[in-house]
Coordinates of C-alpha atoms in Angstrom, one line a residue:
M1 CA 8.2 103.3 227.2
T2 CA 9.6 103.5 223.6
A3 CA 9.0 100.8 221.0
P4 CA 12.6 99.5 220.9
R5 CA 12.8 99.3 224.7
L6 CA 9.4 97.5 224.9
L7 CA 10.6 95.0 222.2
A8 CA 13.8 94.4 224.2
V9 CA 11.8 93.7 227.4
L10 CA 9.5 91.3 225.6
T11 CA 12.4 89.5 224.0
A12 CA 14.1 89.1 227.4
L13 CA 10.9 87.6 228.9
L14 CA 10.3 85.2 226.1
L15 CA 13.8 84.1 225.3
G16 CA 15.4 84.6 228.7
P17 CA 15.1 81.0 229.9
L18 CA 16.8 79.7 226.8
A19 CA 19.6 82.3 227.0
W20 CA 20.3 81.5 230.7
G21 CA 20.7 77.8 230.1
E22 CA 17.2 76.5 231.1
A23 CA 16.0 73.7 228.9
P24 CA 12.6 71.9 228.7
N25 CA 12.5 69.0 231.1
A26 CA 10.7 66.1 229.3
D27 CA 10.9 63.8 232.4
L28 CA 8.7 66.0 234.5
P29 CA 5.4 65.7 232.5
R30 CA 6.0 61.9 232.3
A31 CA 6.4 61.8 236.1
R32 CA 3.1 63.7 236.5
R33 CA 1.3 61.2 234.3
L34 CA 2.7 58.3 236.2
L35 CA 1.7 59.8 239.5
E36 CA -1.8 60.4 238.3
S37 CA -1.9 56.7 237.3
L38 CA -0.8 55.8 240.9
R39 CA 2.4 54.2 239.5
Y40 CA 4.5 55.6 242.3
A41 CA 7.7 53.6 241.8
E42 CA 7.9 54.6 238.1
A43 CA 7.1 58.2 239.0
S44 CA 9.9 58.2 241.5
R45 CA 12.4 57.1 238.8
A46 CA 11.1 59.7 236.4
L47 CA 11.4 62.5 239.0
E48 CA 15.0 61.4 239.8
A49 CA 15.7 61.7 236.0
A50 CA 14.0 65.1 236.0
R51 CA 16.0 66.3 239.0
A52 CA 19.3 65.1 237.4
Q53 CA 18.8 67.2 234.3
P54 CA 21.1 70.2 234.4
G55 CA 19.8 73.7 234.2
N56 CA 16.4 73.4 235.8
G57 CA 14.6 76.7 236.4
R58 CA 13.4 77.6 239.9
D59 CA 9.8 76.8 239.3
T60 CA 10.6 73.5 237.7
L61 CA 12.9 72.6 240.6
L62 CA 10.3 73.4 243.2
E63 CA 7.7 71.2 241.4
I64 CA 10.1 68.3 241.2
L65 CA 11.0 68.5 244.9
E66 CA 7.3 68.7 245.9
L67 CA 6.4 65.6 243.8
Q68 CA 9.4 63.7 245.1
G69 CA 8.2 64.3 248.6
V70 CA 4.7 63.2 247.7
V71 CA 5.8 60.1 245.9
A72 CA 8.2 59.1 248.7
A73 CA 5.4 59.4 251.3
M74 CA 3.0 57.3 249.2
L75 CA 5.8 54.7 248.9
Q76 CA 5.9 54.6 252.8
Q77 CA 9.3 56.4 252.9
P78 CA 8.6 59.1 255.5
T79 CA 12.3 60.0 256.1
K80 CA 13.0 60.6 252.4
A81 CA 9.7 62.5 252.1
R82 CA 10.7 64.7 255.0
T83 CA 14.1 65.4 253.4
E84 CA 12.6 66.3 250.0
F85 CA 10.1 68.6 251.7
Q86 CA 12.8 70.2 253.8
T87 CA 14.7 71.1 250.6
L88 CA 11.5 72.4 249.1
L89 CA 10.7 74.6 252.0
V90 CA 14.2 75.9 252.5
L91 CA 13.9 77.3 249.0
A92 CA 10.2 78.4 249.3
P93 CA 9.2 78.7 253.0
D94 CA 5.6 79.9 252.3
R95 CA 4.8 77.1 249.8
Q96 CA 1.8 74.9 250.3
L97 CA 1.1 71.5 248.9
K98 CA -0.8 71.6 245.6
G99 CA -3.3 68.9 246.3
D100 CA -5.4 67.2 249.0
Y101 CA -3.3 64.4 250.3
A102 CA -3.6 61.7 253.0
P103 CA -1.9 62.2 256.4
R104 CA 1.1 60.1 255.3
V105 CA 2.0 63.0 253.0
V106 CA 0.8 65.9 255.1
T107 CA 2.6 64.8 258.3
P108 CA 6.2 64.9 256.9
F109 CA 5.4 68.1 255.0
F110 CA 4.4 69.9 258.3
E111 CA 7.3 68.3 260.1
A112 CA 9.7 69.8 257.5
K113 CA 7.9 73.2 257.7
A114 CA 8.4 73.2 261.5
W115 CA 12.1 72.4 261.1
V116 CA 12.7 75.2 258.6
T117 CA 10.9 77.7 260.9
D118 CA 12.7 76.6 264.0
Q119 CA 16.1 76.5 262.4
Q120 CA 15.5 79.7 260.4
A121 CA 16.8 77.8 257.4
A122 CA 15.3 79.8 254.6
L123 CA 17.9 80.1 251.8
R124 CA 18.3 83.6 250.3
L125 CA 20.9 85.9 248.7
E126 CA 21.8 89.3 250.0
A127 CA 24.2 91.9 248.7
V128 CA 27.6 92.6 250.2
P129 CA 28.1 96.4 250.5
T130 CA 30.3 97.7 247.7
V131 CA 33.3 99.9 248.3
P132 CA 34.1 102.1 245.2
Q133 CA 37.7 102.8 244.2
D134 CA 38.1 106.5 243.3
T135 CA 35.2 107.0 240.8
T136 CA 34.5 103.4 239.7
L137 CA 32.8 100.3 241.1
E138 CA 35.2 97.4 240.8
R139 CA 33.3 94.5 242.5
I140 CA 29.8 93.2 243.0
A141 CA 29.4 90.5 245.7
V142 CA 26.5 88.5 247.3
R143 CA 26.3 86.1 250.2
T144 CA 24.1 83.4 251.6
P145 CA 23.4 84.2 255.3
A146 CA 22.3 80.6 255.9
D147 CA 22.6 77.4 253.8
L148 CA 22.1 74.6 256.3
L149 CA 21.6 72.0 253.6
K150 CA 24.7 73.1 251.7
L151 CA 22.8 73.5 248.5
G152 CA 24.5 76.5 246.9
R153 CA 27.5 75.9 244.6
A154 CA 27.8 79.0 242.4
V155 CA 26.2 82.3 241.6
R156 CA 25.3 83.4 238.1
F157 CA 25.6 87.2 237.8
H158 CA 23.8 89.3 235.1
L159 CA 25.6 92.6 234.7
S160 CA 25.2 95.9 232.8
E161 CA 27.9 98.5 233.4
D162 CA 27.1 102.2 232.6
G163 CA 24.3 101.1 230.2
A164 CA 26.3 98.5 228.3
P165 CA 24.6 95.4 227.0
W166 CA 23.9 92.7 229.6
R167 CA 26.5 90.0 230.1
Q168 CA 26.7 86.9 232.3
Q169 CA 29.4 85.8 234.6
E170 CA 29.4 82.8 237.0
S171 CA 31.4 82.8 240.2
P172 CA 31.8 79.8 242.6
L173 CA 30.4 80.2 246.1
S174 CA 33.2 80.2 248.7
G175 CA 32.7 80.7 252.4
G176 CA 29.1 81.7 251.7
Q177 CA 30.1 84.5 249.3
A178 CA 30.6 85.0 245.5
A179 CA 31.9 88.1 243.7
V180 CA 32.6 89.3 240.2
A181 CA 34.8 92.1 238.9
V182 CA 33.0 95.1 237.3
K183 CA 34.0 98.6 236.0
G184 CA 31.6 101.5 236.0
R185 CA 30.0 104.3 237.9
R186 CA 26.6 102.7 237.7
V187 CA 26.1 98.9 237.6
Q188 CA 22.8 97.2 237.1
W189 CA 22.8 93.5 238.1
W190 CA 20.8 90.6 239.3
A191 CA 22.0 87.1 240.5
E192 CA 20.9 83.5 240.6
L193 CA 22.1 81.0 243.2
L194 CA 22.8 77.6 241.5
D195 CA 23.2 74.1 242.9
G196 CA 25.6 71.4 241.7
R197 CA 23.4 70.7 238.7
Q198 CA 23.1 74.3 237.7
A199 CA 19.4 74.4 238.9
V200 CA 18.3 77.8 240.1
L201 CA 17.7 77.7 243.9
T202 CA 16.9 81.4 244.5
T203 CA 17.4 84.8 242.9
M204 CA 18.2 88.4 243.9
G205 CA 16.6 90.9 241.5
S206 CA 15.5 89.9 238.0
A207 CA 15.8 91.0 234.4
T208 CA 12.8 93.3 234.8
A209 CA 13.7 94.6 238.3
P210 CA 17.5 94.6 238.6
Q211 CA 19.6 95.8 241.5
T212 CA 21.6 99.1 241.0
A213 CA 24.9 100.0 242.5
N214 CA 26.2 103.6 242.1
V215 CA 29.4 105.5 242.9
P216 CA 28.4 108.2 245.4
L217 CA 28.9 111.8 244.4
P218 CA 32.1 113.5 245.5
Q219 CA 31.8 115.4 248.7
A220 CA 32.8 118.7 246.9
L221 CA 29.6 118.5 244.7
I222 CA 27.3 118.2 247.7
P223 CA 25.9 121.7 248.6
A224 CA 26.7 123.1 252.0
L225 CA 23.7 122.9 254.3
T226 CA 24.5 126.0 256.2
S227 CA 26.1 129.3 255.2
A228 CA 29.3 130.7 256.6
S229 CA 27.4 133.5 258.4
E230 CA 25.4 131.1 260.5
G231 CA 26.8 129.6 263.6
P232 CA 27.1 125.8 264.1
A233 CA 23.7 124.1 264.5
V234 CA 23.2 122.4 267.9
D235 CA 20.6 119.7 268.3
T236 CA 19.6 120.5 271.8
A237 CA 16.6 118.1 271.6
S238 CA 18.6 115.0 270.8
S239 CA 21.2 115.9 273.5
S240 CA 18.6 116.1 276.2
P241 CA 18.8 113.4 278.9
W242 CA 15.0 112.9 278.5
R243 CA 15.3 112.4 274.8
R244 CA 18.1 109.9 275.3
A245 CA 15.9 108.0 277.7
A246 CA 13.1 108.1 275.1
Y247 CA 15.4 106.6 272.5
V248 CA 16.3 103.8 274.8
C249 CA 12.6 103.1 275.7
L250 CA 11.5 103.2 272.1
G251 CA 14.3 100.8 271.2
V252 CA 13.2 98.4 273.9
A253 CA 9.6 98.7 272.6
V254 CA 10.6 97.9 269.0
G255 CA 12.7 94.9 270.1
S256 CA 10.2 93.5 272.5
G257 CA 7.4 94.0 270.0
A258 CA 9.3 92.2 267.2
V259 CA 10.2 89.3 269.5
G260 CA 6.7 89.1 270.9
G261 CA 5.3 89.1 267.3
Y262 CA 7.6 86.2 266.5
F263 CA 6.4 84.1 269.4
G264 CA 2.8 85.1 268.6
L265 CA 3.2 83.7 265.1
R266 CA 5.0 80.6 266.4
S267 CA 2.0 80.0 268.8
R268 CA -0.5 80.5 266.0
S269 CA 1.4 78.2 263.7
A270 CA 1.6 75.4 266.3
R271 CA -2.1 75.8 267.1
A272 CA -3.0 75.7 263.4
D273 CA -1.0 72.5 262.9
V274 CA -3.1 70.9 265.7
E275 CA -6.5 72.2 264.6
G276 CA -5.7 71.4 261.0
A277 CA -4.7 67.8 261.5
A278 CA -6.8 65.2 259.7
V279 CA -9.6 63.4 261.6
N280 CA -11.4 60.2 260.9
E281 CA -15.2 59.6 260.6
Q282 CA -15.4 59.3 264.4
G283 CA -13.9 62.7 264.9
L284 CA -10.6 61.3 266.2
T285 CA -7.3 63.0 265.0
T286 CA -5.3 60.7 262.7
G287 CA -2.9 63.3 261.2
L288 CA -0.9 63.6 264.4
T289 CA 0.2 61.2 267.1
Q290 CA -0.7 62.0 270.7
K291 CA 2.9 62.9 271.5
E292 CA 3.1 65.3 268.5
A293 CA -0.2 66.9 269.5
Y294 CA 0.9 67.4 273.1
A295 CA 4.2 68.9 271.9
L296 CA 2.5 71.3 269.5
D297 CA 0.0 72.3 272.2
D298 CA 2.8 72.9 274.7
R299 CA 4.6 75.0 272.1
A300 CA 1.5 77.0 271.4
R301 CA 0.8 77.8 275.0
S302 CA 4.4 78.7 276.0
S303 CA 4.9 80.8 272.9
A304 CA 1.6 82.6 273.6
R305 CA 2.7 83.4 277.2
L306 CA 6.0 84.8 276.0
A307 CA 4.2 86.8 273.3
N308 CA 1.8 88.4 275.8
I309 CA 4.7 89.3 278.2
L310 CA 6.8 90.8 275.5
L311 CA 4.0 92.7 273.9
G312 CA 3.1 94.1 277.4
V313 CA 6.7 95.2 277.8
A314 CA 6.6 96.8 274.4
G315 CA 3.5 98.7 275.3
A316 CA 4.9 100.0 278.6
A317 CA 8.2 101.0 276.9
T318 CA 6.3 102.8 274.2
L319 CA 4.3 104.8 276.8
A320 CA 7.4 105.6 278.8
G321 CA 9.3 106.6 275.6
G322 CA 6.5 108.9 274.5
T323 CA 6.5 110.6 278.0
F324 CA 10.2 111.1 278.0
W325 CA 10.1 112.5 274.4
V326 CA 7.6 115.1 275.4
L327 CA 9.6 116.0 278.6
G328 CA 12.7 116.4 276.5
A329 CA 11.3 119.2 274.2
P330 CA 13.7 122.2 274.1
V331 CA 12.7 125.1 276.3
K332 CA 14.3 128.6 276.2
V333 CA 14.1 130.9 279.2
S334 CA 14.6 134.7 278.6
A335 CA 14.0 137.8 280.7
T336 CA 11.9 140.7 279.4
P337 CA 10.6 144.0 280.9
A338 CA 7.3 142.2 281.4
G339 CA 9.0 139.3 283.3
V340 CA 10.4 135.9 282.6
V341 CA 9.3 134.3 279.3
L342 CA 9.4 130.5 278.6
Q343 CA 9.6 129.6 274.9
G344 CA 9.5 126.0 273.6
E345 CA 8.2 123.8 270.8
L346 CA 6.1 120.8 270.6
P347 CA 7.9 117.5 269.8

């Protein structure tokens, strides 16, 4: 990497937060100090002020949401705690609590995690396929496949067209989509999903790892794969009935394996919640009620049964697909003076 480019990257990393509207949040350190002093009511007010500040970065927002859930739980507000934890885990499904807390905090956290998993509520951005006009890209668009809590309000795009300097453009989120106009054969971009206070909820790409959209080469520039003297190529293997049956079996195997893996993870998660519940000095579980423990145990058992059945189906379909694939290998029969000759190839 050349010295000017290295300097540009370092400048983007150091000054990026200021350029993109992020500002230091003075209320968050104050809330931490109040929480450490067990002054929960004052910490709650400080966290509300920190959350209300516009332009919070993603890491800052996640910390505020986690501490809001903790403080609400310590103030005996389980519903509010669960709501804050749901918002936190929608944005960061794999996040864990940064601390060793009592059951009054851990219980709503795991309830929120179970809700996010069951509802598949994780919030993310994904690109909408671009359609070039002639030789130029004219639009970059993204969408949110799921936003159950209705958090997203706008998308901030960072764009560089055909090597031009980076520019920002914000677009409101409408119907789960946001788009901006561009003009170029090659567009580098990345995007941030923003809430109503301009806090960063999630991102797609980054300043150091942007997305790239290119206009495809004209068909005339793509070399021909076969010469004019050659006859048309025929894929006899893929047209074989055995090979078609193999594709079907392998598709069933992949689908069954994926669904079976999901139920296996669901069973393991439920079992971990039961086994990881807090216990008292007499060895009795205090982190879960009896009803919750029975529900988790029933979920673990039923999910495990489904996982075993589906993984068995996947194994059988894989074996059948492999057999059909071998049977579908192309074979050529020809007559010679020495007799009939069979010619074929291994799959």
